[in-house]
């Protein structure tokens, strides 16, 4: 037997109903029901559709997770749930379900920060987080550089996007190229057969002047516009558009800026470990470039496997287990869902 905490985590901040079960740093179940196909024809997540889908998927997903983990729900030590940030209605379904479960089982509830959970999930794959580490979270909703000294206490924001998130840029450019939603994985795939230096797209906030004010911040909206203009110009000229080349050149511009700034942020604080999380961390070029550039700078890189990078319940359970293990206080049962929960609030 082990005295490591057994925690069930619920994630509903966007379009994935995720239920994960972990014991300490060991993943026992990671069950995800996605409503992504219901949103595809709208080209983006429709909040009301997502909330309804969570409601329908919640109980079967919890049951499937418990069955996969081979546990009975009464065995768990605590319930963790994403309390924010995310879509308000979607979060509400998760938080209400977690409260019902915690109350019914007589266990503590931890309302946790979605971004801190993206950081904590790596422990399931690579063991305890190096302290401190530099986390780069890149998803459909966020692009941030954070200094993490103890993920259960708080994280210090160093920089973030001033307009679009990295994943949002992937999704918008994919749409422009006629690729399905969500666009990240399709750009990644197309880019493999494209030429990444075919088109010289702009690198946002990297000029000397911008670096003075925005050294660790990102901007992707100029890049998105540059791709749109380039595509329009080709169309006007009657030229065929090489989707693979545009995808590869766009992806190169995003990865170039992300890796450059992450390494600069880590180096500026003498941090030797970079952790990449969020859906865009699944990008194959980002992984390869980060690995290559970091190793040249004497920095180690940790990236969870793609299934743990996109939204899932295991990440919430992983953070919950760490909170229990470190004796952090749980949330109260009147815990609110907070769509704009600040990154500095790990437990609501
Ligand atoms: O973390 P996540 O699942 O949800 C949010 O919290 O946003 O991230 C989803 C985002 C989408 O924008 C999707 O296009 C992007 O992650 N994504 C990728 C890849 N896989 C998912 N972006 C680039 N390359 C990928 N392979
Ligand atoms: Zn996420």
Short mmCIF file of C-alpha atoms and ligand atoms in Angstrom, two decimals:
data_model
loop_
_atom_site.label_atom_id
_atom_site.label_comp_id
_atom_site.label_asym_id
_atom_site.label_seq_id
_atom_site.Cartn_x
_atom_site.Cartn_y
_atom_site.Cartn_z
CA UNK A 1 0.00 0.00 0.00
CA UNK A 2 1.03 3.58 -0.52
CA UNK A 3 0.13 6.72 1.37
CA UNK A 4 0.39 8.86 -1.74
CA UNK A 5 -2.88 10.75 -2.23
CA UNK A 6 -5.47 9.34 -4.63
CA UNK A 7 -7.09 12.31 -6.37
CA UNK A 8 -9.77 12.62 -9.04
CA UNK A 9 -9.51 15.72 -11.25
CA UNK A 10 -12.21 17.31 -13.38
CA UNK A 11 -11.48 19.67 -16.27
CA UNK A 12 -14.21 21.54 -18.18
CA UNK A 13 -12.71 24.96 -18.93
CA UNK A 14 -13.18 24.70 -22.69
CA UNK A 15 -14.50 21.93 -24.96
CA UNK A 16 -12.93 18.87 -23.31
CA UNK A 17 -14.70 17.05 -20.48
CA UNK A 18 -11.66 15.53 -18.79
CA UNK A 19 -11.60 13.25 -15.78
CA UNK A 20 -8.24 12.05 -14.50
CA UNK A 21 -7.26 9.90 -11.55
CA UNK A 22 -3.75 9.93 -10.13
CA UNK A 23 -2.00 8.49 -7.10
CA UNK A 24 0.85 10.87 -6.24
CA UNK A 25 2.79 11.17 -9.48
CA UNK A 26 1.28 8.03 -11.01
CA UNK A 27 -1.40 8.35 -13.67
CA UNK A 28 -4.16 5.78 -13.26
CA UNK A 29 -6.79 7.10 -15.68
CA UNK A 30 -7.14 9.99 -18.11
CA UNK A 31 -10.56 9.99 -19.74
CA UNK A 32 -11.54 12.74 -22.14
CA UNK A 33 -14.82 13.34 -23.97
CA UNK A 34 -14.46 16.16 -26.48
CA UNK A 35 -17.18 18.25 -28.10
CA UNK A 36 -14.67 19.59 -30.64
CA UNK A 37 -16.58 18.13 -33.61
CA UNK A 38 -19.73 19.99 -32.60
CA UNK A 39 -17.77 23.27 -32.80
CA UNK A 40 -15.85 22.54 -36.00
CA UNK A 41 -18.44 23.99 -38.37
CA UNK A 42 -18.42 27.27 -36.42
CA UNK A 43 -14.62 27.55 -36.67
CA UNK A 44 -14.29 28.02 -32.91
CA UNK A 45 -15.67 26.84 -29.58
CA UNK A 46 -19.30 27.86 -28.98
CA UNK A 47 -19.60 28.29 -25.18
CA UNK A 48 -23.23 27.18 -24.84
CA UNK A 49 -22.64 24.07 -26.94
CA UNK A 50 -19.60 23.25 -24.79
CA UNK A 51 -21.55 23.64 -21.51
CA UNK A 52 -24.32 21.30 -22.67
CA UNK A 53 -21.82 18.73 -23.88
CA UNK A 54 -20.05 18.79 -20.48
CA UNK A 55 -23.35 18.19 -18.75
CA UNK A 56 -24.08 15.14 -20.89
CA UNK A 57 -20.55 13.73 -20.72
CA UNK A 58 -19.80 14.29 -17.02
CA UNK A 59 -21.26 11.23 -15.29
CA UNK A 60 -20.25 8.66 -17.94
CA UNK A 61 -16.72 10.16 -18.07
CA UNK A 62 -16.32 9.93 -14.27
CA UNK A 63 -17.57 6.33 -14.36
CA UNK A 64 -15.20 5.40 -17.18
CA UNK A 65 -12.23 6.97 -15.39
CA UNK A 66 -12.96 5.06 -12.15
CA UNK A 67 -13.32 1.83 -14.09
CA UNK A 68 -10.05 2.38 -15.99
CA UNK A 69 -8.21 3.21 -12.75
CA UNK A 70 -9.71 0.14 -11.10
CA UNK A 71 -10.84 2.12 -8.09
CA UNK A 72 -14.11 2.77 -6.36
CA UNK A 73 -14.94 6.47 -5.98
CA UNK A 74 -15.09 6.04 -2.21
CA UNK A 75 -11.32 5.28 -2.29
CA UNK A 76 -10.31 8.78 -3.38
CA UNK A 77 -8.77 11.23 -0.92
CA UNK A 78 -9.87 14.47 -2.63
CA UNK A 79 -11.59 15.93 -5.67
CA UNK A 80 -9.83 18.61 -7.72
CA UNK A 81 -11.54 20.71 -10.37
CA UNK A 82 -10.56 23.54 -12.70
CA UNK A 83 -12.23 26.62 -11.19
CA UNK A 84 -10.75 28.99 -13.82
CA UNK A 85 -9.73 30.58 -16.05
CA UNK A 86 -11.98 29.41 -18.88
CA UNK A 87 -15.49 29.65 -20.28
CA UNK A 88 -17.85 30.60 -17.43
CA UNK A 89 -20.69 28.18 -18.26
CA UNK A 90 -18.33 25.33 -19.00
CA UNK A 91 -16.43 25.85 -15.72
CA UNK A 92 -19.71 25.92 -13.81
CA UNK A 93 -20.60 22.40 -14.93
CA UNK A 94 -17.25 21.06 -13.72
CA UNK A 95 -17.31 22.94 -10.42
CA UNK A 96 -20.91 21.93 -9.65
CA UNK A 97 -20.14 18.28 -10.46
CA UNK A 98 -17.00 18.31 -8.32
CA UNK A 99 -18.91 19.83 -5.40
CA UNK A 100 -21.62 17.17 -5.65
CA UNK A 101 -18.98 14.44 -5.76
CA UNK A 102 -16.96 15.85 -2.86
CA UNK A 103 -20.05 16.40 -0.75
CA UNK A 104 -21.44 12.95 -1.52
CA UNK A 105 -18.13 11.25 -0.71
CA UNK A 106 -17.34 13.47 2.27
CA UNK A 107 -13.96 14.51 0.77
CA UNK A 108 -12.13 17.81 0.36
CA UNK A 109 -12.44 19.80 -2.84
CA UNK A 110 -9.64 21.82 -4.48
CA UNK A 111 -10.70 24.42 -7.07
CA UNK A 112 -7.51 24.84 -9.06
CA UNK A 113 -6.04 27.13 -11.68
CA UNK A 114 -6.09 25.67 -15.19
CA UNK A 115 -2.65 27.07 -16.07
CA UNK A 116 -0.98 25.76 -12.91
CA UNK A 117 -2.50 22.37 -13.79
CA UNK A 118 -0.86 22.52 -17.25
CA UNK A 119 2.45 22.92 -15.37
CA UNK A 120 1.83 20.21 -12.74
CA UNK A 121 0.87 17.53 -15.28
CA UNK A 122 4.50 17.06 -16.30
CA UNK A 123 5.17 15.38 -12.95
CA UNK A 124 3.17 12.40 -14.17
CA UNK A 125 5.68 11.90 -16.93
CA UNK A 126 9.02 13.24 -15.72
CA UNK A 127 8.76 13.21 -11.92
CA UNK A 128 9.03 16.14 -9.47
CA UNK A 129 9.25 19.59 -11.06
CA UNK A 130 12.65 21.27 -10.89
CA UNK A 131 12.34 24.24 -8.52
CA UNK A 132 12.48 26.85 -9.85
CA UNK A 133 11.60 26.24 -13.48
CA UNK A 134 10.46 28.47 -16.31
CA UNK A 135 7.09 27.40 -17.67
CA UNK A 136 5.98 28.39 -21.13
CA UNK A 137 2.24 27.81 -21.46
CA UNK A 138 0.97 28.02 -24.99
CA UNK A 139 -2.63 27.13 -25.72
CA UNK A 140 -5.75 28.35 -27.51
CA UNK A 141 -6.42 30.83 -24.73
CA UNK A 142 -3.02 31.71 -23.29
CA UNK A 143 0.61 32.29 -24.07
CA UNK A 144 2.63 33.01 -20.96
CA UNK A 145 6.10 32.77 -19.53
CA UNK A 146 6.00 32.02 -15.81
CA UNK A 147 8.58 31.49 -13.14
CA UNK A 148 7.45 28.53 -11.03
CA UNK A 149 9.11 28.03 -7.67
CA UNK A 150 6.40 25.89 -6.05
CA UNK A 151 3.41 25.14 -8.25
CA UNK A 152 1.17 24.65 -5.19
CA UNK A 153 1.86 28.15 -3.90
CA UNK A 154 1.93 30.39 -6.94
CA UNK A 155 3.64 31.29 -10.14
CA UNK A 156 5.22 34.56 -11.12
CA UNK A 157 4.17 35.87 -14.52
CA UNK A 158 7.13 37.16 -16.56
CA UNK A 159 5.39 37.82 -19.85
CA UNK A 160 2.33 37.00 -21.90
CA UNK A 161 0.66 37.71 -25.22
CA UNK A 162 -0.55 41.24 -25.77
CA UNK A 163 -3.11 40.13 -28.37
CA UNK A 164 -3.79 36.62 -29.78
CA UNK A 165 -2.72 33.45 -28.01
CA UNK A 166 -0.31 31.18 -29.90
CA UNK A 167 -2.98 28.49 -30.41
CA UNK A 168 -5.44 31.11 -31.57
CA UNK A 169 -2.93 32.19 -34.22
CA UNK A 170 -2.57 28.56 -35.38
CA UNK A 171 -6.36 28.22 -35.54
CA UNK A 172 -6.90 31.48 -37.43
CA UNK A 173 -4.15 30.84 -39.97
CA UNK A 174 -5.43 27.29 -40.50
CA UNK A 175 -8.87 28.69 -41.25
CA UNK A 176 -7.37 31.09 -43.74
CA UNK A 177 -5.69 28.16 -45.47
CA UNK A 178 -8.92 26.17 -45.55
CA UNK A 179 -7.75 23.65 -42.92
CA UNK A 180 -10.20 22.24 -40.31
CA UNK A 181 -10.60 23.44 -36.70
CA UNK A 182 -8.71 23.19 -34.42
CA UNK A 183 -5.98 24.17 -36.83
CA UNK A 184 -2.78 23.54 -34.83
CA UNK A 185 -2.40 19.84 -35.60
CA UNK A 186 -3.23 20.41 -39.30
CA UNK A 187 -0.62 23.17 -39.66
CA UNK A 188 1.88 20.93 -37.88
CA UNK A 189 1.16 18.11 -40.37
CA UNK A 190 1.18 20.33 -43.48
CA UNK A 191 4.39 22.02 -42.36
CA UNK A 192 6.28 18.74 -42.43
CA UNK A 193 6.25 18.74 -46.22
CA UNK A 194 6.70 22.53 -46.55
CA UNK A 195 9.68 24.86 -46.75
CA UNK A 196 10.00 26.87 -43.54
CA UNK A 197 12.10 29.60 -45.18
CA UNK A 198 9.84 29.99 -48.23
CA UNK A 199 8.20 33.13 -46.82
CA UNK A 200 9.79 35.50 -44.33
CA UNK A 201 6.91 36.22 -41.93
CA UNK A 202 7.37 38.82 -39.13
CA UNK A 203 8.51 37.91 -35.61
CA UNK A 204 6.34 39.97 -33.23
CA UNK A 205 7.89 42.06 -30.45
CA UNK A 206 11.49 41.22 -31.31
CA UNK A 207 12.75 44.60 -32.53
CA UNK A 208 15.15 46.39 -30.23
CA UNK A 209 12.52 49.00 -29.40
CA UNK A 210 9.83 46.41 -28.63
CA UNK A 211 12.22 44.41 -26.49
CA UNK A 212 12.70 47.40 -24.20
CA UNK A 213 9.05 47.30 -23.16
CA UNK A 214 8.03 43.75 -24.07
CA UNK A 215 11.12 41.59 -23.62
CA UNK A 216 9.12 38.53 -22.51
CA UNK A 217 5.77 39.35 -24.12
CA UNK A 218 4.35 37.91 -27.33
CA UNK A 219 2.24 39.31 -30.16
CA UNK A 220 0.79 37.10 -32.88
CA UNK A 221 -1.86 39.27 -34.46
CA UNK A 222 0.61 41.01 -36.80
CA UNK A 223 1.84 37.62 -37.97
CA UNK A 224 -1.71 36.44 -38.63
CA UNK A 225 -2.40 39.61 -40.65
CA UNK A 226 0.85 39.16 -42.59
CA UNK A 227 -0.21 35.62 -43.56
CA UNK A 228 -3.66 36.90 -44.60
CA UNK A 229 -2.12 39.66 -46.76
CA UNK A 230 0.31 37.23 -48.36
CA UNK A 231 -2.47 34.78 -49.23
CA UNK A 232 -4.66 37.60 -50.62
CA UNK A 233 -1.80 38.92 -52.77
CA UNK A 234 -1.19 35.46 -54.21
CA UNK A 235 -4.89 35.02 -54.95
CA UNK A 236 -5.06 38.42 -56.68
CA UNK A 237 -2.09 37.49 -58.81
CA UNK A 238 -3.83 34.25 -59.74
CA UNK A 239 -0.99 32.18 -58.24
CA UNK A 240 -1.67 28.86 -56.53
CA UNK A 241 -0.98 28.84 -52.81
CA UNK A 242 1.41 26.25 -51.52
CA UNK A 243 -0.36 25.48 -48.23
CA UNK A 244 2.57 23.43 -46.92
CA UNK A 245 5.04 26.28 -47.46
CA UNK A 246 2.75 28.86 -45.81
CA UNK A 247 2.12 26.51 -42.88
CA UNK A 248 5.83 25.77 -42.44
CA UNK A 249 6.87 29.44 -42.69
CA UNK A 250 4.15 30.56 -40.29
CA UNK A 251 4.96 27.80 -37.81
CA UNK A 252 8.65 28.68 -38.00
CA UNK A 253 7.88 32.31 -37.10
CA UNK A 254 5.77 31.28 -34.06
CA UNK A 255 8.28 28.72 -32.79
CA UNK A 256 11.22 31.07 -33.36
CA UNK A 257 9.73 33.76 -31.12
CA UNK A 258 8.43 31.36 -28.47
CA UNK A 259 11.72 29.51 -28.02
CA UNK A 260 13.88 32.64 -28.21
CA UNK A 261 11.89 34.42 -25.49
CA UNK A 262 11.56 31.36 -23.26
CA UNK A 263 15.31 30.80 -23.28
CA UNK A 264 15.98 34.50 -22.71
CA UNK A 265 13.54 34.51 -19.75
CA UNK A 266 15.13 31.42 -18.18
CA UNK A 267 18.67 32.71 -18.72
CA UNK A 268 17.80 36.12 -17.27
CA UNK A 269 16.90 34.44 -13.95
CA UNK A 270 19.59 31.76 -14.02
CA UNK A 271 16.92 29.05 -14.41
CA UNK A 272 18.17 25.80 -15.94
CA UNK A 273 14.88 24.03 -16.72
CA UNK A 274 12.12 25.01 -19.13
CA UNK A 275 8.78 23.27 -19.09
CA UNK A 276 6.42 23.64 -22.04
CA UNK A 277 2.71 23.01 -21.60
CA UNK A 278 -0.66 23.74 -23.21
CA UNK A 279 -2.06 22.50 -26.50
CA UNK A 280 0.58 24.15 -28.69
CA UNK A 281 3.29 22.23 -26.78
CA UNK A 282 2.11 19.28 -28.89
CA UNK A 283 3.67 21.01 -31.92
CA UNK A 284 6.51 18.93 -33.32
CA UNK A 285 8.58 21.87 -34.58
CA UNK A 286 8.25 23.72 -31.26
CA UNK A 287 9.50 20.65 -29.41
CA UNK A 288 12.47 20.15 -31.74
CA UNK A 289 13.47 23.82 -31.84
CA UNK A 290 13.16 24.23 -28.05
CA UNK A 291 15.28 21.13 -27.50
CA UNK A 292 17.98 22.31 -29.91
CA UNK A 293 18.20 25.93 -28.75
CA UNK A 294 17.94 25.16 -25.06
CA UNK A 295 20.65 22.56 -25.16
CA UNK A 296 22.94 25.09 -26.87
CA UNK A 297 22.22 27.44 -23.93
CA UNK A 298 22.82 24.71 -21.30
CA UNK A 299 19.12 24.52 -20.42
CA UNK A 300 17.02 21.36 -20.07
CA UNK A 301 13.55 21.14 -21.62
CA UNK A 302 10.62 19.08 -20.36
CA UNK A 303 7.50 18.64 -22.47
CA UNK A 304 4.75 16.19 -21.51
CA UNK A 305 3.54 13.82 -24.23
CA UNK A 306 0.99 15.44 -26.60
CA UNK A 307 -2.06 13.83 -24.92
CA UNK A 308 -1.12 15.47 -21.62
CA UNK A 309 -0.40 18.87 -23.25
CA UNK A 310 -3.94 19.44 -24.53
CA UNK A 311 -6.68 19.92 -21.92
CA UNK A 312 -7.32 16.84 -19.79
CA UNK A 313 -8.43 15.78 -16.32
CA UNK A 314 -5.10 14.19 -15.39
CA UNK A 315 -3.46 17.61 -15.15
CA UNK A 316 -6.06 18.75 -12.62
CA UNK A 317 -5.68 15.54 -10.63
CA UNK A 318 -1.87 15.90 -10.75
CA UNK A 319 -2.03 19.39 -9.25
CA UNK A 320 -4.64 18.22 -6.72
CA UNK A 321 -2.39 15.36 -5.59
CA UNK A 322 0.53 17.76 -5.15
CA UNK A 323 -1.65 20.11 -3.08
CA UNK A 324 -2.73 17.24 -0.83
CA UNK A 325 0.82 15.89 -0.56
CA UNK A 326 2.13 19.32 0.48
CA UNK A 327 -0.67 19.82 3.01
CA UNK A 328 -2.20 22.85 1.30
CA UNK A 329 -5.62 24.01 2.50
CA UNK A 330 -8.58 22.89 0.36
CA UNK A 331 -11.24 25.19 -1.09
CA UNK A 332 -14.53 25.83 0.64
CA UNK A 333 -17.65 24.10 -0.66
CA UNK A 334 -19.05 27.45 -1.84
CA UNK A 335 -16.10 27.71 -4.22
CA UNK A 336 -17.01 29.86 -7.25
CA UNK A 337 -16.15 29.22 -10.89
CA UNK A 338 -14.01 32.20 -11.90
CA UNK A 339 -13.65 32.64 -15.65
CA UNK A 340 -10.78 35.07 -15.14
CA UNK A 341 -9.04 33.41 -12.17
CA UNK A 342 -5.59 35.04 -12.04
CA UNK A 343 -2.55 32.86 -12.57
CA UNK A 344 -1.30 33.90 -9.16
CA UNK A 345 -4.29 32.12 -7.51
CA UNK A 346 -3.47 28.39 -7.59
CA UNK A 347 -6.31 27.29 -5.29
CA UNK A 348 -9.55 29.28 -5.29
O1 LIG B 1 -4.51 23.59 -24.07
P1 LIG B 1 -5.56 23.40 -25.12
O2 LIG B 1 -6.04 22.00 -25.39
O3 LIG B 1 -6.85 24.25 -24.81
C1 LIG B 1 -6.79 25.55 -24.31
O4 LIG B 1 -6.69 25.71 -23.06
O5 LIG B 1 -6.81 26.45 -25.17
O6 LIG B 1 -5.00 24.05 -26.48
C2 LIG B 1 -5.70 24.01 -27.69
C3 LIG B 1 -4.87 24.73 -28.74
C4 LIG B 1 -5.61 24.94 -30.08
O7 LIG B 1 -5.46 26.27 -30.47
C5 LIG B 1 -4.90 23.98 -31.02
O8 LIG B 1 -4.90 24.41 -32.38
C6 LIG B 1 -3.50 23.98 -30.44
O9 LIG B 1 -3.69 23.98 -29.04
N1 LIG B 1 -2.74 22.79 -30.86
C7 LIG B 1 -1.63 22.85 -31.63
C8 LIG B 1 -1.21 21.51 -31.86
N2 LIG B 1 -2.09 20.68 -31.21
C9 LIG B 1 -3.01 21.47 -30.60
N3 LIG B 1 -0.97 23.91 -32.13
C10 LIG B 1 0.13 23.66 -32.88
N4 LIG B 1 0.57 22.41 -33.16
C11 LIG B 1 -0.06 21.31 -32.68
N5 LIG B 1 0.40 20.09 -32.97
ZN1 LIG B 2 -5.51 24.49 -21.57
#
